[in-house]
Structure formats: C-alpha cells, structure tokens
C-alpha cells in the first residue's frame, strides 16, 4: 500500500527541470522505483509528486567512445549487464551488474537511481569510484559533472540538488593493460562487503599503485591508501596481506544484521586479497 | 495525474481500467480476481509476487500499475492452455517442487522468463536466475530439477 501521490511523466529534460523547480523538495525523480517505492511503502520517505523520467528517450542510451563509457540515467541493471558494448569495453561492470540484488530488481532498477539513493549496501559505487566515474547533472542554471566519490556524500545522502536531475554516468575506460575486478560477500539481498580493484601488473609488479576501493561496509565507499605499494611485487603474499590490512584500516564498518564491526573488517581484508588475486590472475 | 485510465494487456486479454497513480500492480491484478499471484515480503526480496511485465520478471509489489499501460502483463493464470498445464507446472507437480505452494506462482513465472531468455540453462544458470525467489519448504533442489525437466520437455516439444 502506498499513500497518495501524483506521477508526472515527462518526455524532455527541460520539462523535468521545470517540474523540479516547481515542486522543489515535494518531488522525487522516479525511474525504476526499486529503492524509492520501497522507502515510500515503509513510510521513511514521502513525496507528493514523482517525476517519471523514463519517457525521456535520450536518457536510456548506453554508448562507448574510444575512452569513455556513457550510461544514461534510465538504463537498468538488466540493460547494462546485457549490453554488448559494456561487455566488450568493461566486462567487470557487466559482471557486477549481473549480480546486483535479484533478477527483478535488475529488470527495473537503474544504475543512476542506485547512486541517487545513496544506499551504502550497494555494488556499483565502489567500482565506479575505483574507475574514476563521474555523474553528469543538469539543472536550471546549467550542467555540472561530479566524481562519484563526491556525488555520494553519506548514508542515503548525495550532492544531487533539488532542482537537478542525473543525465548519465560517465566512466573513463581503463587502458588496455589495466585489470579491473569487483568481488563481494553477500548473504542477503545486498552486499555485506564489496571490494573493487584496478591495477596494471607488468612483469609481476604493480605499475604505479593499485587502486582499491571498499564498498557496502561503511557509510560510503572508501578508497584505500595504497601509494606505498607502487611498484610492489603483485604476486607476493606479504604485499597482498599488507594491502588487505590497509583496506581494513580504511573503513569504519557499520554493524548490522550482516555482522559486527570486527567481523566486517576481517571480511574487508579477505575480499581485498581476493580482488587483488583475481587481478593478478588475469594480468598478462 | 492522480487517477488515469490505462490499457491493460493481461494474459492476452485486452481491457481498459482506471487506476490511481499509487496503485501497485499486484493490487490491481488481484482486484480483478486474479489472485494466483501472492504478496509476501512486500520488499522485492522473496519473489512470490513475480509477474512478467513486457517479458521481464518484476516484483508486482513494488511496481506501479501505471507502468503496465500498453505493455503485456503475464501472471501464473496465463500459463495453462485451458485444462492443459504449462510444462513448468507439470514439472513442478512431477518433481514435488512445492509443499505449501505460496511461493510457487512466483517461482513458475520467474522460471518461465528464464526459459524464454535461456532455453537450455545449466544448473548454475537456474540457481542464479532463481536466487531471488525464496522457498521455505522445499530446499530448492526439487525446484531446480523441475525447471531443468521443463526445459528438456519444452526443447523436445519444439
């Protein structure tokens, strides 16, 4: 059961922005509804107006240029996991998307909505932060683009202004020899811990420092400080253990039904090691 | 806005119905007398309320009825052909793939979407696709067996 609201279907970005301005905090953007309608059913959020952006055809586009993958705001997890361009240029993202929640959530939920909701227990944010992805926003006064790491500002909190909408997510494509991995541990519908790793391994050593971002366990994704591992032996168990320790130290886990603080910190270490091992295994 | 007429294409039938914007798909379908679809967790976790909307499985507990405007909706009632059960329904009976039966309509509808997308799934594919459908009775093995049986049967019937 949902309390009464009005859905406003819009067919252009301009129309969406008009309504954003008119309703301000009395409206939310609506696309998949997988998070929004749940929150409204539970009574933790109430909006008298929903602005349905699905009819804006251009927002559904997924396209890749030589160096950027652009995912429109209404592209669903289902669309992304099946998209041949995504599978070709960024298979780690296609793989992540194929394992978000369950098939029904994937069929309806969007990547942009996932970010906009700021749910900490989510898969995409950590990988997107690790890849340096940006959120393209459009408002009445103009457009701006924020790194995902700055777009998400806290638990269920983002930098999205009440008069803005998300147009797309832009992901810089990693160079050919860069390896990308996302691994997670999950016992219910949402991940307890997710670790994204991005690195180049040449002749068994990291080129520069490996990028490691931990998601789902803290209030927001946390980048692990890894500068001391620049050029380190990627196959060395000691290196991986040290990075795992750094990952555990980088987070302040939230205790919940999926586990207490120390348990989750332990998981972070284990999964950081697995993410790195999987990178190294696929490296040339 | 507020209240509107939608064109409902439910299990092959065609009708116009008036719904409130906040009406959920499951509320609409059950109010029309099709009560095979069950509401359980109400949070998109359990899969009991699964329907196919435009051939994709959705949680009808968290889908607005207006989303169905002009798109085909399929529920458990749409599977049998008169008295002749769908191969998935037959396989669920033959394999004892249900006990209390509450999750079964969602299971079967979800499996139908799976077999449309992947007519020859392996065990891992079935488990991955169906992991969002929860059963508290069977322990899942018989369900997986039933889906694989139905896939075989549907393939040889082609």
PDB file of N, CA and C in Angstrom, chain A residues 1-9 22 30-35 37-38 41-42 49-50 52 54 76 78-79 81-82 98-99 101-108 189, chain B residues 1-4 20-24 27 42-50 55-59 61-64 66-67 71 110 117-118 128-129 131-134:
ATOM      1  N   UNK A   1       0.836  -1.208   0.000  1.00  0.00           N
ATOM      2  CA  UNK A   1       0.000   0.000   0.000  1.00  0.00           C
ATOM      3  C   UNK A   1       0.866   1.250   0.000  1.00  0.00           C
ATOM      4  N   UNK A   2       0.533   2.147  -0.860  1.00  0.00           N
ATOM      5  CA  UNK A   2       1.255   3.411  -0.906  1.00  0.00           C
ATOM      6  C   UNK A   2       0.286   4.552  -0.635  1.00  0.00           C
ATOM      7  N   UNK A   3       0.799   5.570   0.032  1.00  0.00           N
ATOM      8  CA  UNK A   3      -0.043   6.755   0.221  1.00  0.00           C
ATOM      9  C   UNK A   3      -0.127   7.503  -1.106  1.00  0.00           C
ATOM     10  N   UNK A   4      -1.108   8.344  -1.194  1.00  0.00           N
ATOM     11  CA  UNK A   4      -1.404   9.029  -2.442  1.00  0.00           C
ATOM     12  C   UNK A   4      -0.245   9.889  -2.970  1.00  0.00           C
ATOM     13  N   UNK A   5      -0.009   9.795  -4.248  1.00  0.00           N
ATOM     14  CA  UNK A   5       0.914  10.735  -4.895  1.00  0.00           C
ATOM     15  C   UNK A   5       0.541  10.858  -6.368  1.00  0.00           C
ATOM     16  N   UNK A   6       1.124  11.848  -7.002  1.00  0.00           N
ATOM     17  CA  UNK A   6       0.894  12.049  -8.437  1.00  0.00           C
ATOM     18  C   UNK A   6       2.174  11.740  -9.195  1.00  0.00           C
ATOM     19  N   UNK A   7       2.030  11.023 -10.291  1.00  0.00           N
ATOM     20  CA  UNK A   7       3.178  10.756 -11.156  1.00  0.00           C
ATOM     21  C   UNK A   7       3.095  11.692 -12.360  1.00  0.00           C
ATOM     22  N   UNK A   8       4.200  12.388 -12.616  1.00  0.00           N
ATOM     23  CA  UNK A   8       4.243  13.295 -13.759  1.00  0.00           C
ATOM     24  C   UNK A   8       5.210  12.718 -14.778  1.00  0.00           C
ATOM     25  N   UNK A   9       4.683  12.268 -15.895  1.00  0.00           N
ATOM     26  CA  UNK A   9       5.549  11.715 -16.942  1.00  0.00           C
ATOM     27  C   UNK A   9       6.085  12.864 -17.780  1.00  0.00           C
ATOM     28  N   UNK A  22       9.438  23.649  -9.977  1.00  0.00           N
ATOM     29  CA  UNK A  22       8.108  23.935  -9.452  1.00  0.00           C
ATOM     30  C   UNK A  22       7.857  23.228  -8.125  1.00  0.00           C
ATOM     31  N   UNK A  30      11.662   9.710 -10.471  1.00  0.00           N
ATOM     32  CA  UNK A  30      11.222   8.317 -10.438  1.00  0.00           C
ATOM     33  C   UNK A  30      11.618   7.631 -11.741  1.00  0.00           C
ATOM     34  N   UNK A  31      12.283   6.475 -11.606  1.00  0.00           N
ATOM     35  CA  UNK A  31      12.586   5.684 -12.811  1.00  0.00           C
ATOM     36  C   UNK A  31      12.236   4.227 -12.494  1.00  0.00           C
ATOM     37  N   UNK A  32      13.177   3.463 -11.931  1.00  0.00           N
ATOM     38  CA  UNK A  32      12.884   2.069 -11.627  1.00  0.00           C
ATOM     39  C   UNK A  32      11.998   1.897 -10.400  1.00  0.00           C
ATOM     40  N   UNK A  33      12.154   2.787  -9.445  1.00  0.00           N
ATOM     41  CA  UNK A  33      11.330   2.719  -8.241  1.00  0.00           C
ATOM     42  C   UNK A  33      11.743   1.646  -7.251  1.00  0.00           C
ATOM     43  N   UNK A  34      12.827   0.926  -7.552  1.00  0.00           N
ATOM     44  CA  UNK A  34      13.158  -0.221  -6.699  1.00  0.00           C
ATOM     45  C   UNK A  34      13.580   0.199  -5.296  1.00  0.00           C
ATOM     46  N   UNK A  35      14.159   1.378  -5.164  1.00  0.00           N
ATOM     47  CA  UNK A  35      14.504   1.878  -3.831  1.00  0.00           C
ATOM     48  C   UNK A  35      13.433   2.852  -3.349  1.00  0.00           C
ATOM     49  N   UNK A  37      10.163   3.364  -4.157  1.00  0.00           N
ATOM     50  CA  UNK A  37       8.839   2.884  -3.759  1.00  0.00           C
ATOM     51  C   UNK A  37       8.921   2.079  -2.466  1.00  0.00           C
ATOM     52  N   UNK A  38      10.025   1.363  -2.271  1.00  0.00           N
ATOM     53  CA  UNK A  38      10.216   0.625  -1.017  1.00  0.00           C
ATOM     54  C   UNK A  38      10.240   1.587   0.153  1.00  0.00           C
ATOM     55  N   UNK A  41       6.842   2.910   0.746  1.00  0.00           N
ATOM     56  CA  UNK A  41       5.948   1.924   1.365  1.00  0.00           C
ATOM     57  C   UNK A  41       6.236   1.794   2.856  1.00  0.00           C
ATOM     58  N   UNK A  42       7.529   1.840   3.204  1.00  0.00           N
ATOM     59  CA  UNK A  42       7.901   1.714   4.606  1.00  0.00           C
ATOM     60  C   UNK A  42       7.608   2.981   5.393  1.00  0.00           C
ATOM     61  N   UNK A  49       4.836  14.126  -5.184  1.00  0.00           N
ATOM     62  CA  UNK A  49       4.980  14.102  -6.641  1.00  0.00           C
ATOM     63  C   UNK A  49       6.184  13.271  -7.060  1.00  0.00           C
ATOM     64  N   UNK A  50       5.987  12.450  -8.061  1.00  0.00           N
ATOM     65  CA  UNK A  50       7.099  11.720  -8.647  1.00  0.00           C
ATOM     66  C   UNK A  50       7.227  12.161 -10.098  1.00  0.00           C
ATOM     67  N   UNK A  52       8.463  11.158 -13.463  1.00  0.00           N
ATOM     68  CA  UNK A  52       8.863   9.930 -14.179  1.00  0.00           C
ATOM     69  C   UNK A  52       9.691  10.319 -15.400  1.00  0.00           C
ATOM     70  N   UNK A  54      11.414   8.160 -17.290  1.00  0.00           N
ATOM     71  CA  UNK A  54      11.587   7.065 -18.265  1.00  0.00           C
ATOM     72  C   UNK A  54      11.168   7.439 -19.692  1.00  0.00           C
ATOM     73  N   UNK A  76      18.733   0.374 -17.105  1.00  0.00           N
ATOM     74  CA  UNK A  76      18.579  -0.510 -15.947  1.00  0.00           C
ATOM     75  C   UNK A  76      19.796  -1.434 -15.817  1.00  0.00           C
ATOM     76  N   UNK A  78      19.625  -4.519 -15.792  1.00  0.00           N
ATOM     77  CA  UNK A  78      19.342  -5.543 -16.804  1.00  0.00           C
ATOM     78  C   UNK A  78      19.900  -5.120 -18.167  1.00  0.00           C
ATOM     79  N   UNK A  79      19.633  -3.845 -18.541  1.00  0.00           N
ATOM     80  CA  UNK A  79      20.139  -3.320 -19.821  1.00  0.00           C
ATOM     81  C   UNK A  79      21.670  -3.347 -19.837  1.00  0.00           C
ATOM     82  N   UNK A  81      23.868  -5.132 -17.980  1.00  0.00           N
ATOM     83  CA  UNK A  81      24.522  -6.446 -17.952  1.00  0.00           C
ATOM     84  C   UNK A  81      24.484  -7.122 -19.317  1.00  0.00           C
ATOM     85  N   UNK A  82      23.452  -6.806 -20.127  1.00  0.00           N
ATOM     86  CA  UNK A  82      23.306  -7.448 -21.443  1.00  0.00           C
ATOM     87  C   UNK A  82      23.913  -6.645 -22.584  1.00  0.00           C
ATOM     88  N   UNK A  98      25.306  -8.020 -13.376  1.00  0.00           N
ATOM     89  CA  UNK A  98      24.603  -9.304 -13.465  1.00  0.00           C
ATOM     90  C   UNK A  98      24.377  -9.911 -12.085  1.00  0.00           C
ATOM     91  N   UNK A  99      25.004  -9.319 -11.069  1.00  0.00           N
ATOM     92  CA  UNK A  99      24.870  -9.868  -9.720  1.00  0.00           C
ATOM     93  C   UNK A  99      24.314  -8.866  -8.711  1.00  0.00           C
ATOM     94  N   UNK A 101      21.519  -7.468  -6.547  1.00  0.00           N
ATOM     95  CA  UNK A 101      20.240  -7.892  -5.939  1.00  0.00           C
ATOM     96  C   UNK A 101      19.691  -9.165  -6.588  1.00  0.00           C
ATOM     97  N   UNK A 102      18.537  -9.075  -7.229  1.00  0.00           N
ATOM     98  CA  UNK A 102      17.966 -10.247  -7.908  1.00  0.00           C
ATOM     99  C   UNK A 102      17.444  -9.820  -9.270  1.00  0.00           C
ATOM    100  N   UNK A 103      16.999 -10.791 -10.042  1.00  0.00           N
ATOM    101  CA  UNK A 103      16.655 -10.524 -11.445  1.00  0.00           C
ATOM    102  C   UNK A 103      15.545  -9.475 -11.591  1.00  0.00           C
ATOM    103  N   UNK A 104      14.636  -9.436 -10.630  1.00  0.00           N
ATOM    104  CA  UNK A 104      13.527  -8.468 -10.730  1.00  0.00           C
ATOM    105  C   UNK A 104      14.002  -7.041 -10.455  1.00  0.00           C
ATOM    106  N   UNK A 105      14.885  -6.924  -9.474  1.00  0.00           N
ATOM    107  CA  UNK A 105      15.451  -5.603  -9.181  1.00  0.00           C
ATOM    108  C   UNK A 105      16.273  -5.133 -10.381  1.00  0.00           C
ATOM    109  N   UNK A 106      17.031  -6.061 -10.970  1.00  0.00           N
ATOM    110  CA  UNK A 106      17.849  -5.688 -12.130  1.00  0.00           C
ATOM    111  C   UNK A 106      16.970  -5.269 -13.319  1.00  0.00           C
ATOM    112  N   UNK A 107      15.819  -5.926 -13.458  1.00  0.00           N
ATOM    113  CA  UNK A 107      14.946  -5.635 -14.595  1.00  0.00           C
ATOM    114  C   UNK A 107      14.354  -4.235 -14.511  1.00  0.00           C
ATOM    115  N   UNK A 108      14.191  -3.717 -13.305  1.00  0.00           N
ATOM    116  CA  UNK A 108      13.536  -2.412 -13.148  1.00  0.00           C
ATOM    117  C   UNK A 108      14.487  -1.312 -12.684  1.00  0.00           C
ATOM    118  N   UNK A 189      20.005  -9.793   0.336  1.00  0.00           N
ATOM    119  CA  UNK A 189      19.795  -9.136  -0.950  1.00  0.00           C
ATOM    120  C   UNK A 189      20.867  -8.121  -1.284  1.00  0.00           C
TER     121      UNK A 189
ATOM    122  N   UNK B   1      -2.643  12.351 -14.325  1.00  0.00           N
ATOM    123  CA  UNK B   1      -2.149  12.580 -12.969  1.00  0.00           C
ATOM    124  C   UNK B   1      -3.187  12.214 -11.918  1.00  0.00           C
ATOM    125  N   UNK B   2      -2.744  11.639 -10.825  1.00  0.00           N
ATOM    126  CA  UNK B   2      -3.679  11.276  -9.763  1.00  0.00           C
ATOM    127  C   UNK B   2      -4.387   9.980 -10.069  1.00  0.00           C
ATOM    128  N   UNK B   3      -5.294  10.056 -11.035  1.00  0.00           N
ATOM    129  CA  UNK B   3      -6.021   8.872 -11.443  1.00  0.00           C
ATOM    130  C   UNK B   3      -6.089   8.853 -12.961  1.00  0.00           C
ATOM    131  N   UNK B   4      -5.838   7.697 -13.545  1.00  0.00           N
ATOM    132  CA  UNK B   4      -5.843   7.668 -15.013  1.00  0.00           C
ATOM    133  C   UNK B   4      -6.286   6.302 -15.538  1.00  0.00           C
ATOM    134  N   UNK B  20      -5.360   4.552  -9.642  1.00  0.00           N
ATOM    135  CA  UNK B  20      -4.670   5.691  -9.032  1.00  0.00           C
ATOM    136  C   UNK B  20      -3.186   5.567  -9.365  1.00  0.00           C
ATOM    137  N   UNK B  21      -2.493   6.695  -9.376  1.00  0.00           N
ATOM    138  CA  UNK B  21      -1.056   6.649  -9.661  1.00  0.00           C
ATOM    139  C   UNK B  21      -0.306   5.747  -8.674  1.00  0.00           C
ATOM    140  N   UNK B  22      -0.758   5.755  -7.420  1.00  0.00           N
ATOM    141  CA  UNK B  22      -0.010   4.990  -6.413  1.00  0.00           C
ATOM    142  C   UNK B  22      -0.441   3.522  -6.333  1.00  0.00           C
ATOM    143  N   UNK B  23      -1.406   3.112  -7.175  1.00  0.00           N
ATOM    144  CA  UNK B  23      -1.841   1.714  -7.154  1.00  0.00           C
ATOM    145  C   UNK B  23      -0.694   0.811  -7.596  1.00  0.00           C
ATOM    146  N   UNK B  24      -0.474  -0.255  -6.843  1.00  0.00           N
ATOM    147  CA  UNK B  24       0.580  -1.198  -7.201  1.00  0.00           C
ATOM    148  C   UNK B  24       0.025  -2.244  -8.156  1.00  0.00           C
ATOM    149  N   UNK B  27      -1.880  -5.012  -6.566  1.00  0.00           N
ATOM    150  CA  UNK B  27      -3.198  -4.601  -6.063  1.00  0.00           C
ATOM    151  C   UNK B  27      -4.207  -4.603  -7.208  1.00  0.00           C
ATOM    152  N   UNK B  42       6.782  -8.033   0.437  1.00  0.00           N
ATOM    153  CA  UNK B  42       6.451  -6.651   0.092  1.00  0.00           C
ATOM    154  C   UNK B  42       7.695  -5.763  -0.039  1.00  0.00           C
ATOM    155  N   UNK B  43       8.870  -6.381  -0.188  1.00  0.00           N
ATOM    156  CA  UNK B  43      10.093  -5.585  -0.304  1.00  0.00           C
ATOM    157  C   UNK B  43      10.997  -6.055  -1.449  1.00  0.00           C
ATOM    158  N   UNK B  44      10.475  -6.769  -2.426  1.00  0.00           N
ATOM    159  CA  UNK B  44      11.243  -7.218  -3.602  1.00  0.00           C
ATOM    160  C   UNK B  44      12.286  -8.273  -3.294  1.00  0.00           C
ATOM    161  N   UNK B  45      12.173  -8.901  -2.139  1.00  0.00           N
ATOM    162  CA  UNK B  45      13.182  -9.887  -1.766  1.00  0.00           C
ATOM    163  C   UNK B  45      12.736 -11.310  -2.100  1.00  0.00           C
ATOM    164  N   UNK B  46      11.442 -11.627  -1.909  1.00  0.00           N
ATOM    165  CA  UNK B  46      11.041 -13.040  -1.883  1.00  0.00           C
ATOM    166  C   UNK B  46      10.603 -13.604  -3.232  1.00  0.00           C
ATOM    167  N   UNK B  47      10.087 -12.767  -4.117  1.00  0.00           N
ATOM    168  CA  UNK B  47       9.705 -13.250  -5.440  1.00  0.00           C
ATOM    169  C   UNK B  47       8.314 -13.848  -5.552  1.00  0.00           C
ATOM    170  N   UNK B  48       7.563 -13.918  -4.451  1.00  0.00           N
ATOM    171  CA  UNK B  48       6.226 -14.521  -4.520  1.00  0.00           C
ATOM    172  C   UNK B  48       5.304 -13.749  -5.457  1.00  0.00           C
ATOM    173  N   UNK B  49       5.546 -12.456  -5.617  1.00  0.00           N
ATOM    174  CA  UNK B  49       4.642 -11.614  -6.408  1.00  0.00           C
ATOM    175  C   UNK B  49       5.113 -11.437  -7.847  1.00  0.00           C
ATOM    176  N   UNK B  50       6.053 -12.285  -8.291  1.00  0.00           N
ATOM    177  CA  UNK B  50       6.634 -12.094  -9.627  1.00  0.00           C
ATOM    178  C   UNK B  50       5.582 -12.161 -10.739  1.00  0.00           C
ATOM    179  N   UNK B  55       7.638  -9.009 -20.775  1.00  0.00           N
ATOM    180  CA  UNK B  55       8.524 -10.190 -20.792  1.00  0.00           C
ATOM    181  C   UNK B  55       9.632 -10.188 -19.741  1.00  0.00           C
ATOM    182  N   UNK B  56       9.729  -9.119 -18.943  1.00  0.00           N
ATOM    183  CA  UNK B  56      10.741  -9.112 -17.882  1.00  0.00           C
ATOM    184  C   UNK B  56      10.088  -9.450 -16.543  1.00  0.00           C
ATOM    185  N   UNK B  57      10.755 -10.255 -15.713  1.00  0.00           N
ATOM    186  CA  UNK B  57      10.190 -10.526 -14.389  1.00  0.00           C
ATOM    187  C   UNK B  57      10.277  -9.279 -13.511  1.00  0.00           C
ATOM    188  N   UNK B  58       9.183  -8.924 -12.862  1.00  0.00           N
ATOM    189  CA  UNK B  58       9.198  -7.785 -11.937  1.00  0.00           C
ATOM    190  C   UNK B  58       8.499  -8.174 -10.637  1.00  0.00           C
ATOM    191  N   UNK B  59       8.817  -7.448  -9.580  1.00  0.00           N
ATOM    192  CA  UNK B  59       8.095  -7.609  -8.315  1.00  0.00           C
ATOM    193  C   UNK B  59       6.849  -6.748  -8.430  1.00  0.00           C
ATOM    194  N   UNK B  61       4.759  -6.204  -6.308  1.00  0.00           N
ATOM    195  CA  UNK B  61       4.513  -5.485  -5.050  1.00  0.00           C
ATOM    196  C   UNK B  61       5.171  -4.120  -5.046  1.00  0.00           C
ATOM    197  N   UNK B  62       6.126  -3.911  -5.955  1.00  0.00           N
ATOM    198  CA  UNK B  62       6.886  -2.660  -5.954  1.00  0.00           C
ATOM    199  C   UNK B  62       6.917  -2.070  -7.363  1.00  0.00           C
ATOM    200  N   UNK B  63       5.885  -2.386  -8.140  1.00  0.00           N
ATOM    201  CA  UNK B  63       5.756  -1.842  -9.489  1.00  0.00           C
ATOM    202  C   UNK B  63       4.420  -1.119  -9.558  1.00  0.00           C
ATOM    203  N   UNK B  64       4.432   0.108 -10.030  1.00  0.00           N
ATOM    204  CA  UNK B  64       3.171   0.838 -10.141  1.00  0.00           C
ATOM    205  C   UNK B  64       2.336   0.267 -11.282  1.00  0.00           C
ATOM    206  N   UNK B  66       0.481   1.778 -13.278  1.00  0.00           N
ATOM    207  CA  UNK B  66       0.547   2.605 -14.497  1.00  0.00           C
ATOM    208  C   UNK B  66       1.720   2.197 -15.397  1.00  0.00           C
ATOM    209  N   UNK B  67       2.712   1.494 -14.830  1.00  0.00           N
ATOM    210  CA  UNK B  67       3.825   1.019 -15.654  1.00  0.00           C
ATOM    211  C   UNK B  67       3.364  -0.005 -16.680  1.00  0.00           C
ATOM    212  N   UNK B  71       1.532  -2.357 -22.047  1.00  0.00           N
ATOM    213  CA  UNK B  71       2.534  -3.426 -22.132  1.00  0.00           C
ATOM    214  C   UNK B  71       1.917  -4.764 -21.705  1.00  0.00           C
ATOM    215  N   UNK B 110       8.786 -16.798 -12.757  1.00  0.00           N
ATOM    216  CA  UNK B 110      10.193 -16.429 -12.882  1.00  0.00           C
ATOM    217  C   UNK B 110      10.929 -17.425 -13.783  1.00  0.00           C
ATOM    218  N   UNK B 117      14.513 -16.590 -21.960  1.00  0.00           N
ATOM    219  CA  UNK B 117      15.817 -15.968 -22.227  1.00  0.00           C
ATOM    220  C   UNK B 117      16.895 -17.014 -22.498  1.00  0.00           C
ATOM    221  N   UNK B 118      16.819 -18.126 -21.777  1.00  0.00           N
ATOM    222  CA  UNK B 118      17.838 -19.182 -21.889  1.00  0.00           C
ATOM    223  C   UNK B 118      17.141 -20.544 -21.947  1.00  0.00           C
ATOM    224  N   UNK B 128      21.217 -19.115 -10.327  1.00  0.00           N
ATOM    225  CA  UNK B 128      21.473 -17.671 -10.323  1.00  0.00           C
ATOM    226  C   UNK B 128      20.190 -16.893 -10.625  1.00  0.00           C
ATOM    227  N   UNK B 129      19.464 -17.339 -11.633  1.00  0.00           N
ATOM    228  CA  UNK B 129      18.239 -16.636 -12.034  1.00  0.00           C
ATOM    229  C   UNK B 129      17.179 -16.699 -10.928  1.00  0.00           C
ATOM    230  N   UNK B 131      17.619 -17.180  -7.682  1.00  0.00           N
ATOM    231  CA  UNK B 131      18.051 -16.942  -6.297  1.00  0.00           C
ATOM    232  C   UNK B 131      17.208 -15.880  -5.607  1.00  0.00           C
ATOM    233  N   UNK B 132      16.501 -15.075  -6.380  1.00  0.00           N
ATOM    234  CA  UNK B 132      15.622 -14.077  -5.784  1.00  0.00           C
ATOM    235  C   UNK B 132      14.209 -14.592  -5.525  1.00  0.00           C
ATOM    236  N   UNK B 133      14.007 -15.884  -5.669  1.00  0.00           N
ATOM    237  CA  UNK B 133      12.707 -16.487  -5.331  1.00  0.00           C
ATOM    238  C   UNK B 133      12.922 -17.393  -4.127  1.00  0.00           C
ATOM    239  N   UNK B 134      12.285 -17.035  -3.030  1.00  0.00           N
ATOM    240  CA  UNK B 134      12.564 -17.754  -1.784  1.00  0.00           C
ATOM    241  C   UNK B 134      11.471 -18.779  -1.481  1.00  0.00           C
TER     242      UNK B 134
END
